[in-house]
Amino acid sequence: MPRASIFGGSWLNDDNAGSRYAILDNWPDNSNDDIGARGRSDDRISTWRRSRSRQSSTTAMWRFRWSALLSCFGEHVTRSGIAGRRERFRSSRPVAGIFIEAFLTKRYRNLIGQVVAPANLQEAYRLVARGKRTSSGYLEFKEYDGLNLSVLAEDMASGRYQAGTPSTFYVFDPKKRLISALPFRDRVAQQALCLVIGPIFERALLPRTFASRPGKGTHTGVRALQSDLRRLSRGGPVYFLKTDFAQYFASIDRARLWRLIEAKISCAGTLRILEAMIPRSGKGLPIGSLTSQIFANVYAGATLDRHLQQGLEEKHWYRYMDDIVVLGESTERLRVVKDSIETFARDDLGLAFSKWQIAPASRGINFLGYRVWASHKLLRKDSVTRAKRIIAACRRHNDAARLEKFLSAWLGHAAHADSNNLLRHLGVN
């Protein structure tokens, strides 16, 4: 169904005001206060420039205000480089103890209809079923899948939805982690919710965070790091700061997280579903849930990322969940950055470093399973050791099926490194 294009701005907030603004995110039947033009300037920066010349005590108050009297609508021609440009500013509403630019510019409401829409639930069901078609949870749900999806939609829309009890187990690859596996029905509910709210929070993240995002991931993060490292190395020695937080998922303060959630979402029905999945009090998010991946990324992305880029004005940083790398031209500057990150994370997020390192980039940077240099990258030593152990065990027990399954995944990872000599040595190329 096509969406309605409502030109003329919004009565609800300054960011959407002006005759050039088009409301493109409402369905045709959602006629609300977004209709109508507001008497505001179409170009905020021109107002700011003109008010700067006023040498009075009110200059600061005028600096980022809109004004219909000082509008420059039609003053600048297309492609002039001036028309429509907006000055960067910071929100005056603090979350987690700092001022966050862009993250608070828009709140979303009336999302529950999209979450429980039949097409959305069907897509969520299809995505969750991939790779699970032999599991007992899927087979039980599939027997009456139409009815199950209908009941799930009613429960989510009415506020009766309650999450089931997850099964827990430990994995030891590469270190011991407690995993929580939700029942199939709850995974469908989470997927349906995340299909709607995921893009909302995705748009609020900065480009240099790579975890749990479409078009990002480990390989994209490593390529971005190596690309910048090559370019910076032409100008002289480069150093790096690497940090890691202790028990990141288990240390997330849910009350602080909920302030970030409610800064973007005001739909009561959607918030009720989220509350059934993530309690408002206490600490920790379970590893293994789709909502945990999204909100663990948002917890640092809405705060720590902006502290790095806007507060410290660092240009070359890379974050994958709780792993952070910052490139710099001196160890003194990186130590200042390290102390600032550590203080900010402790005071505003309740997080603590488990380890950190400042060293020359010529030693190689351990990041996302690789050791990265400007000229090449290798697999991490622990990854190679683990692969040798598994391959040897499979060959010793003649377990061809397990070996094939392991190699299909590990060789894909190794293909992104300079690993030809290693693969020949292991006899798997």
Short mmCIF file of C-alpha atoms in Angstrom, two decimals:
data_model
loop_
_atom_site.label_atom_id
_atom_site.label_comp_id
_atom_site.label_asym_id
_atom_site.label_seq_id
_atom_site.Cartn_x
_atom_site.Cartn_y
_atom_site.Cartn_z
CA MET A 1 0.00 0.00 0.00
CA PRO A 2 1.54 3.41 -0.92
CA ARG A 3 2.19 5.86 1.88
CA ALA A 4 0.81 9.37 1.94
CA SER A 5 3.18 12.28 1.28
CA ILE A 6 2.01 15.17 3.44
CA PHE A 7 3.85 18.39 2.59
CA GLY A 8 3.92 21.34 4.90
CA GLY A 9 5.76 20.19 8.01
CA SER A 10 4.55 19.24 11.43
CA TRP A 11 2.81 20.87 14.39
CA LEU A 12 4.59 18.49 16.77
CA ASN A 13 8.29 19.30 16.74
CA ASP A 14 10.80 21.78 15.36
CA ASP A 15 12.82 19.22 13.43
CA ASN A 16 9.95 18.51 11.05
CA ALA A 17 8.84 22.12 10.63
CA GLY A 18 8.99 24.09 7.38
CA SER A 19 7.30 24.14 4.02
CA ARG A 20 10.05 22.01 2.46
CA TYR A 21 9.46 19.12 4.87
CA ALA A 22 7.42 16.10 3.74
CA ILE A 23 5.93 13.62 6.21
CA LEU A 24 6.62 10.26 4.54
CA ASP A 25 6.30 7.82 7.43
CA ASN A 26 2.53 7.74 7.97
CA TRP A 27 0.02 5.36 6.45
CA PRO A 28 -2.88 6.95 4.53
CA ASP A 29 -5.34 6.21 7.35
CA ASN A 30 -3.08 7.83 9.96
CA SER A 31 -4.24 11.44 9.66
CA ASN A 32 -3.08 13.22 12.79
CA ASP A 33 -1.38 16.38 13.96
CA ASP A 34 1.45 15.92 11.49
CA ILE A 35 -0.72 17.72 8.90
CA GLY A 36 -0.22 21.42 8.33
CA ALA A 37 2.47 24.03 7.91
CA ARG A 38 4.07 25.69 10.89
CA GLY A 39 5.22 29.29 10.83
CA ARG A 40 8.93 28.56 11.03
CA SER A 41 12.02 29.25 8.93
CA ASP A 42 12.98 26.83 6.20
CA ASP A 43 16.71 27.34 6.81
CA ARG A 44 17.87 27.34 10.42
CA ILE A 45 21.54 28.06 9.63
CA SER A 46 20.70 31.37 7.93
CA THR A 47 18.88 32.46 11.08
CA TRP A 48 21.92 31.46 13.09
CA ARG A 49 24.30 33.38 10.82
CA ARG A 50 22.25 36.56 10.91
CA SER A 51 21.73 36.41 14.66
CA ARG A 52 25.49 35.98 15.19
CA SER A 53 26.00 39.54 13.99
CA ARG A 54 23.81 40.83 16.80
CA GLN A 55 26.27 41.82 19.50
CA SER A 56 23.85 41.54 22.39
CA SER A 57 23.26 39.38 25.41
CA THR A 58 20.49 37.53 23.57
CA THR A 59 22.79 36.16 20.86
CA ALA A 60 23.25 32.78 22.55
CA MET A 61 19.50 32.41 23.03
CA TRP A 62 18.84 33.12 19.34
CA ARG A 63 21.60 30.89 18.09
CA PHE A 64 19.63 27.74 17.23
CA ARG A 65 16.07 29.06 17.20
CA TRP A 66 13.78 29.01 14.20
CA SER A 67 12.15 32.25 13.07
CA ALA A 68 9.55 32.93 10.41
CA LEU A 69 10.77 36.55 10.19
CA LEU A 70 14.30 35.58 9.13
CA SER A 71 13.46 32.86 6.66
CA CYS A 72 15.65 32.65 3.55
CA PHE A 73 13.19 30.51 1.58
CA GLY A 74 14.02 30.88 -2.12
CA GLU A 75 17.13 32.96 -1.42
CA HIS A 76 19.64 30.29 -2.50
CA VAL A 77 19.69 28.46 -5.82
CA THR A 78 19.91 24.69 -6.22
CA ARG A 79 23.40 23.18 -5.71
CA SER A 80 24.64 26.44 -4.22
CA GLY A 81 25.99 24.53 -1.24
CA ILE A 82 24.02 26.74 1.15
CA ALA A 83 20.33 25.99 0.69
CA GLY A 84 18.99 23.41 3.09
CA ARG A 85 22.21 23.02 5.08
CA ARG A 86 21.69 22.49 8.80
CA GLU A 87 24.11 23.37 11.55
CA ARG A 88 25.11 20.50 13.83
CA PHE A 89 23.78 20.86 17.34
CA ARG A 90 23.30 18.85 20.48
CA SER A 91 20.05 17.96 22.14
CA SER A 92 19.34 19.63 25.47
CA ARG A 93 17.80 16.45 26.89
CA PRO A 94 20.35 14.29 28.75
CA VAL A 95 20.29 10.51 28.73
CA ALA A 96 22.80 8.48 30.77
CA GLY A 97 24.41 11.68 31.97
CA ILE A 98 25.42 13.23 28.62
CA PHE A 99 23.86 15.25 25.80
CA ILE A 100 23.15 13.08 22.75
CA GLU A 101 22.95 14.53 19.27
CA ALA A 102 20.55 12.96 16.76
CA PHE A 103 19.53 10.05 19.01
CA LEU A 104 16.65 12.04 20.51
CA THR A 105 15.50 13.92 17.43
CA LYS A 106 12.42 11.80 16.87
CA ARG A 107 10.21 9.49 18.93
CA TYR A 108 8.08 6.82 17.26
CA ARG A 109 4.51 6.05 18.18
CA ASN A 110 1.68 3.86 16.87
CA LEU A 111 4.03 0.97 16.11
CA ILE A 112 1.98 -1.86 17.60
CA GLY A 113 -0.14 -2.21 14.45
CA GLN A 114 2.97 -2.82 12.37
CA VAL A 115 4.36 -5.31 14.91
CA VAL A 116 1.25 -7.54 14.96
CA ALA A 117 0.37 -7.16 11.27
CA PRO A 118 -0.13 -10.60 9.66
CA ALA A 119 2.53 -9.96 7.01
CA ASN A 120 5.08 -8.97 9.66
CA LEU A 121 4.36 -12.04 11.80
CA GLN A 122 4.56 -14.32 8.76
CA GLU A 123 7.96 -12.87 7.86
CA ALA A 124 9.14 -13.27 11.45
CA TYR A 125 7.94 -16.89 11.43
CA ARG A 126 9.82 -17.56 8.18
CA LEU A 127 13.06 -16.05 9.49
CA VAL A 128 12.96 -17.90 12.80
CA ALA A 129 12.17 -21.22 11.10
CA ARG A 130 15.35 -21.13 9.02
CA GLY A 131 17.67 -23.84 10.27
CA LYS A 132 15.11 -24.97 12.88
CA ARG A 133 12.84 -27.15 10.77
CA THR A 134 13.84 -30.33 12.58
CA SER A 135 13.51 -28.89 16.09
CA SER A 136 10.64 -29.94 18.31
CA GLY A 137 9.65 -26.32 18.94
CA TYR A 138 9.21 -25.61 15.26
CA LEU A 139 7.31 -28.84 14.56
CA GLU A 140 4.93 -28.19 17.44
CA PHE A 141 4.31 -24.59 16.35
CA LYS A 142 3.92 -25.54 12.68
CA GLU A 143 1.13 -28.03 13.32
CA TYR A 144 -1.30 -25.16 13.91
CA ASP A 145 0.86 -22.26 12.75
CA GLY A 146 -2.02 -20.11 11.48
CA LEU A 147 -3.84 -20.32 14.80
CA ASN A 148 -0.62 -19.88 16.78
CA LEU A 149 0.29 -16.72 14.89
CA SER A 150 -3.23 -15.34 15.36
CA VAL A 151 -3.18 -15.98 19.11
CA LEU A 152 0.31 -14.51 19.37
CA ALA A 153 -0.84 -11.34 17.57
CA GLU A 154 -3.84 -10.99 19.91
CA ASP A 155 -1.67 -11.45 23.01
CA MET A 156 0.90 -8.91 21.83
CA ALA A 157 -1.72 -6.34 20.81
CA SER A 158 -3.75 -6.65 24.03
CA GLY A 159 -0.82 -6.62 26.44
CA ARG A 160 -1.37 -10.22 27.57
CA TYR A 161 1.90 -11.45 26.07
CA GLN A 162 4.27 -13.09 28.55
CA ALA A 163 7.66 -14.49 27.62
CA GLY A 164 8.24 -18.19 28.19
CA THR A 165 11.00 -19.75 30.27
CA PRO A 166 14.26 -20.04 28.31
CA SER A 167 16.53 -23.05 28.42
CA THR A 168 20.10 -22.23 29.42
CA PHE A 169 23.42 -23.84 28.60
CA TYR A 170 27.11 -22.94 28.45
CA VAL A 171 29.36 -22.64 25.43
CA PHE A 172 33.16 -22.58 25.64
CA ASP A 173 34.15 -21.04 22.29
CA PRO A 174 36.38 -19.16 22.85
CA LYS A 175 35.47 -18.59 26.51
CA LYS A 176 32.72 -19.75 28.84
CA ARG A 177 29.39 -18.03 28.17
CA LEU A 178 25.88 -18.68 29.47
CA ILE A 179 23.40 -18.86 26.58
CA SER A 180 19.63 -18.46 26.98
CA ALA A 181 17.53 -20.16 24.27
CA LEU A 182 13.93 -18.92 24.12
CA PRO A 183 10.97 -21.13 23.14
CA PHE A 184 10.09 -21.00 19.43
CA ARG A 185 6.97 -18.88 20.02
CA ASP A 186 8.97 -16.22 21.86
CA ARG A 187 11.60 -16.12 19.16
CA VAL A 188 8.84 -15.37 16.63
CA ALA A 189 7.54 -12.58 18.90
CA GLN A 190 11.02 -11.08 19.27
CA GLN A 191 11.68 -11.27 15.54
CA ALA A 192 8.36 -9.58 14.74
CA LEU A 193 9.15 -6.80 17.21
CA CYS A 194 12.72 -6.33 15.96
CA LEU A 195 11.62 -6.16 12.31
CA VAL A 196 9.83 -2.94 13.26
CA ILE A 197 12.00 -1.34 15.94
CA GLY A 198 15.36 -2.60 14.65
CA PRO A 199 15.58 -0.06 11.78
CA ILE A 200 14.60 2.72 14.20
CA PHE A 201 17.58 2.12 16.46
CA GLU A 202 19.81 1.25 13.51
CA ARG A 203 19.37 4.76 12.12
CA ALA A 204 20.49 6.24 15.44
CA LEU A 205 23.86 4.41 15.45
CA LEU A 206 27.07 5.89 14.10
CA PRO A 207 28.85 4.33 11.10
CA ARG A 208 31.87 3.05 13.04
CA THR A 209 30.02 0.46 15.11
CA PHE A 210 29.82 -2.90 13.35
CA ALA A 211 27.94 -5.41 15.53
CA SER A 212 24.44 -6.70 14.73
CA ARG A 213 23.83 -4.30 11.87
CA PRO A 214 22.80 -4.87 8.24
CA GLY A 215 25.75 -4.41 5.91
CA LYS A 216 28.27 -4.38 8.77
CA GLY A 217 29.78 -7.29 10.72
CA THR A 218 33.24 -8.55 11.64
CA HIS A 219 34.77 -8.53 8.17
CA THR A 220 33.53 -5.01 7.44
CA GLY A 221 34.97 -3.81 10.75
CA VAL A 222 38.36 -5.38 10.06
CA ARG A 223 38.48 -3.92 6.54
CA ALA A 224 37.66 -0.44 7.87
CA LEU A 225 40.40 -0.70 10.50
CA GLN A 226 43.02 -1.90 8.01
CA SER A 227 42.05 0.74 5.43
CA ASP A 228 42.53 3.58 7.93
CA LEU A 229 45.69 1.98 9.27
CA ARG A 230 47.23 1.90 5.77
CA ARG A 231 46.40 5.52 5.15
CA LEU A 232 47.61 6.79 8.54
CA SER A 233 50.83 4.77 8.33
CA ARG A 234 51.97 6.85 5.35
CA GLY A 235 52.33 9.86 7.66
CA GLY A 236 54.46 8.20 10.32
CA PRO A 237 54.15 5.79 13.27
CA VAL A 238 50.63 4.83 14.34
CA TYR A 239 49.57 3.59 17.77
CA PHE A 240 46.39 1.92 18.92
CA LEU A 241 44.25 1.71 22.04
CA LYS A 242 42.24 -1.48 22.54
CA THR A 243 39.72 -1.90 25.35
CA ASP A 244 37.37 -4.64 26.46
CA PHE A 245 34.62 -4.45 29.09
CA ALA A 246 34.21 -7.07 31.79
CA GLN A 247 30.99 -9.12 31.52
CA TYR A 248 29.41 -6.61 29.15
CA PHE A 249 25.97 -8.21 28.68
CA ALA A 250 25.69 -9.07 32.38
CA SER A 251 26.68 -5.53 33.44
CA ILE A 252 24.13 -3.55 31.41
CA ASP A 253 21.98 -1.41 33.70
CA ARG A 254 18.41 -2.00 32.55
CA ALA A 255 17.06 1.24 34.06
CA ARG A 256 19.56 3.25 31.99
CA LEU A 257 18.77 1.15 28.95
CA TRP A 258 15.06 1.81 29.34
CA ARG A 259 15.67 5.56 29.34
CA LEU A 260 17.32 5.13 25.95
CA ILE A 261 14.46 2.94 24.69
CA GLU A 262 11.80 5.43 25.76
CA ALA A 263 13.77 8.26 24.19
CA LYS A 264 12.99 6.70 20.79
CA ILE A 265 9.70 4.81 21.29
CA SER A 266 6.52 6.22 22.79
CA CYS A 267 4.06 3.53 21.61
CA ALA A 268 2.50 2.09 24.78
CA GLY A 269 1.66 -1.27 23.19
CA THR A 270 5.21 -1.76 21.90
CA LEU A 271 6.68 -0.77 25.26
CA ARG A 272 4.46 -3.35 27.00
CA ILE A 273 5.87 -6.11 24.78
CA LEU A 274 9.41 -4.92 25.42
CA GLU A 275 8.78 -4.88 29.14
CA ALA A 276 7.70 -8.53 28.97
CA MET A 277 11.03 -9.32 27.32
CA ILE A 278 13.35 -6.94 29.21
CA PRO A 279 12.51 -6.02 32.83
CA ARG A 280 12.88 -2.38 33.77
CA SER A 281 15.03 -2.96 36.84
CA GLY A 282 18.15 -4.93 37.64
CA LYS A 283 21.19 -5.66 35.53
CA GLY A 284 22.04 -7.84 32.58
CA LEU A 285 20.72 -8.96 29.21
CA PRO A 286 20.63 -12.66 28.29
CA ILE A 287 23.04 -13.75 25.56
CA GLY A 288 21.18 -15.46 22.74
CA SER A 289 18.15 -13.15 22.34
CA LEU A 290 17.67 -10.92 19.32
CA THR A 291 16.53 -8.03 21.52
CA SER A 292 19.69 -8.43 23.60
CA GLN A 293 21.88 -8.02 20.50
CA ILE A 294 20.08 -4.85 19.43
CA PHE A 295 19.92 -3.18 22.83
CA ALA A 296 23.41 -4.16 23.92
CA ASN A 297 24.56 -2.36 20.78
CA VAL A 298 22.34 0.63 21.52
CA TYR A 299 23.52 0.84 25.15
CA ALA A 300 27.03 1.79 24.06
CA GLY A 301 26.08 3.15 20.64
CA ALA A 302 23.82 5.94 21.91
CA THR A 303 26.29 7.02 24.58
CA LEU A 304 29.88 5.82 24.38
CA ASP A 305 30.12 6.12 20.59
CA ARG A 306 29.00 9.74 20.74
CA HIS A 307 31.36 10.42 23.61
CA LEU A 308 34.20 9.18 21.40
CA GLN A 309 33.19 11.00 18.23
CA GLN A 310 31.61 14.19 19.55
CA GLY A 311 33.08 14.59 23.02
CA LEU A 312 36.64 13.48 22.34
CA GLU A 313 36.44 14.26 18.59
CA GLU A 314 38.17 11.01 17.65
CA LYS A 315 37.96 10.16 13.95
CA HIS A 316 39.49 6.68 13.84
CA TRP A 317 37.65 4.41 16.25
CA TYR A 318 35.95 1.04 15.72
CA ARG A 319 33.51 -0.74 18.02
CA TYR A 320 32.09 -4.22 17.87
CA MET A 321 29.75 -4.56 20.87
CA ASP A 322 32.17 -4.16 23.82
CA ASP A 323 35.45 -4.33 21.86
CA ILE A 324 36.83 -0.89 20.98
CA VAL A 325 39.92 0.09 18.98
CA VAL A 326 41.11 3.69 18.61
CA LEU A 327 43.99 4.72 16.33
CA GLY A 328 46.22 7.68 17.16
CA GLU A 329 49.53 9.33 16.43
CA SER A 330 50.81 9.34 20.03
CA THR A 331 50.56 7.20 23.13
CA GLU A 332 49.96 10.32 25.25
CA ARG A 333 46.77 11.16 23.37
CA LEU A 334 45.54 7.55 23.48
CA ARG A 335 46.11 7.44 27.24
CA VAL A 336 43.90 10.53 27.61
CA VAL A 337 41.26 8.79 25.48
CA LYS A 338 41.56 5.61 27.56
CA ASP A 339 41.11 7.50 30.85
CA SER A 340 38.12 9.39 29.45
CA ILE A 341 36.43 6.21 28.16
CA GLU A 342 37.06 4.41 31.44
CA THR A 343 35.62 7.27 33.52
CA PHE A 344 32.63 7.74 31.25
CA ALA A 345 31.82 4.02 31.13
CA ARG A 346 32.07 3.70 34.91
CA ASP A 347 30.07 6.81 35.84
CA ASP A 348 27.43 6.83 33.09
CA LEU A 349 27.04 3.20 32.06
CA GLY A 350 28.16 1.18 35.09
CA LEU A 351 30.81 -0.68 33.06
CA ALA A 352 34.41 -1.53 33.91
CA PHE A 353 37.39 -2.51 31.79
CA SER A 354 38.51 -6.12 31.93
CA LYS A 355 41.66 -5.24 30.00
CA TRP A 356 43.15 -2.51 27.84
CA GLN A 357 46.27 -2.02 25.74
CA ILE A 358 48.19 0.85 24.14
CA ALA A 359 50.91 -0.23 21.70
CA PRO A 360 52.44 0.52 18.28
CA ALA A 361 50.30 -0.67 15.39
CA SER A 362 53.42 -2.32 13.96
CA ARG A 363 52.91 -5.11 16.51
CA GLY A 364 49.56 -6.01 14.96
CA ILE A 365 46.10 -5.24 16.33
CA ASN A 366 43.97 -8.11 17.65
CA PHE A 367 40.43 -7.29 16.52
CA LEU A 368 37.46 -9.50 15.64
CA GLY A 369 39.41 -12.72 15.29
CA TYR A 370 42.30 -11.31 13.25
CA ARG A 371 45.72 -9.77 13.82
CA VAL A 372 45.73 -6.68 11.62
CA TRP A 373 48.71 -4.84 10.12
CA ALA A 374 48.71 -2.15 7.46
CA SER A 375 50.19 -4.61 4.95
CA HIS A 376 48.39 -7.85 5.83
CA LYS A 377 46.23 -9.65 8.38
CA LEU A 378 46.50 -13.08 9.97
CA LEU A 379 44.22 -15.28 12.04
CA ARG A 380 44.56 -14.91 15.79
CA LYS A 381 46.79 -17.47 17.45
CA ASP A 382 44.03 -18.86 19.68
CA SER A 383 41.82 -19.39 16.61
CA VAL A 384 44.59 -21.36 14.88
CA THR A 385 45.28 -23.42 18.01
CA ARG A 386 41.59 -24.25 18.40
CA ALA A 387 41.28 -25.21 14.74
CA LYS A 388 44.31 -27.51 14.93
CA ARG A 389 42.86 -29.24 17.98
CA ILE A 390 39.42 -29.81 16.39
CA ILE A 391 40.85 -30.99 13.05
CA ALA A 392 43.19 -33.43 14.81
CA ALA A 393 40.35 -34.81 16.96
CA CYS A 394 38.08 -35.31 13.94
CA ARG A 395 40.79 -37.12 12.01
CA ARG A 396 41.71 -39.25 14.99
CA HIS A 397 38.10 -40.47 15.36
CA ASN A 398 37.38 -40.57 11.60
CA ASP A 399 34.52 -38.14 12.14
CA ALA A 400 34.20 -36.81 8.58
CA ALA A 401 30.78 -35.22 9.16
CA ARG A 402 31.97 -33.11 12.09
CA LEU A 403 35.15 -32.13 10.24
CA GLU A 404 33.20 -31.00 7.18
CA LYS A 405 30.80 -28.97 9.31
CA PHE A 406 33.65 -27.25 11.16
CA LEU A 407 35.69 -26.52 8.04
CA SER A 408 32.74 -25.05 6.17
CA ALA A 409 32.54 -22.31 8.79
CA TRP A 410 36.21 -21.91 9.73
CA LEU A 411 37.53 -21.77 6.16
CA GLY A 412 35.11 -18.93 5.42
CA HIS A 413 36.64 -17.04 8.33
CA ALA A 414 40.21 -17.92 7.28
CA ALA A 415 39.59 -16.81 3.68
CA HIS A 416 39.55 -13.16 4.82
CA ALA A 417 43.12 -13.42 6.12
CA ASP A 418 46.49 -14.15 4.48
CA SER A 419 46.23 -17.81 5.37
CA ASN A 420 47.40 -19.82 2.33
CA ASN A 421 50.52 -21.13 4.05
CA LEU A 422 48.53 -22.08 7.16
CA LEU A 423 45.89 -23.96 5.16
CA ARG A 424 48.55 -25.89 3.27
CA HIS A 425 50.22 -26.79 6.55
CA LEU A 426 46.90 -28.08 7.94
CA GLY A 427 46.13 -29.94 4.72
CA VAL A 428 42.68 -28.41 4.30
CA ASN A 429 43.11 -26.09 1.30
#
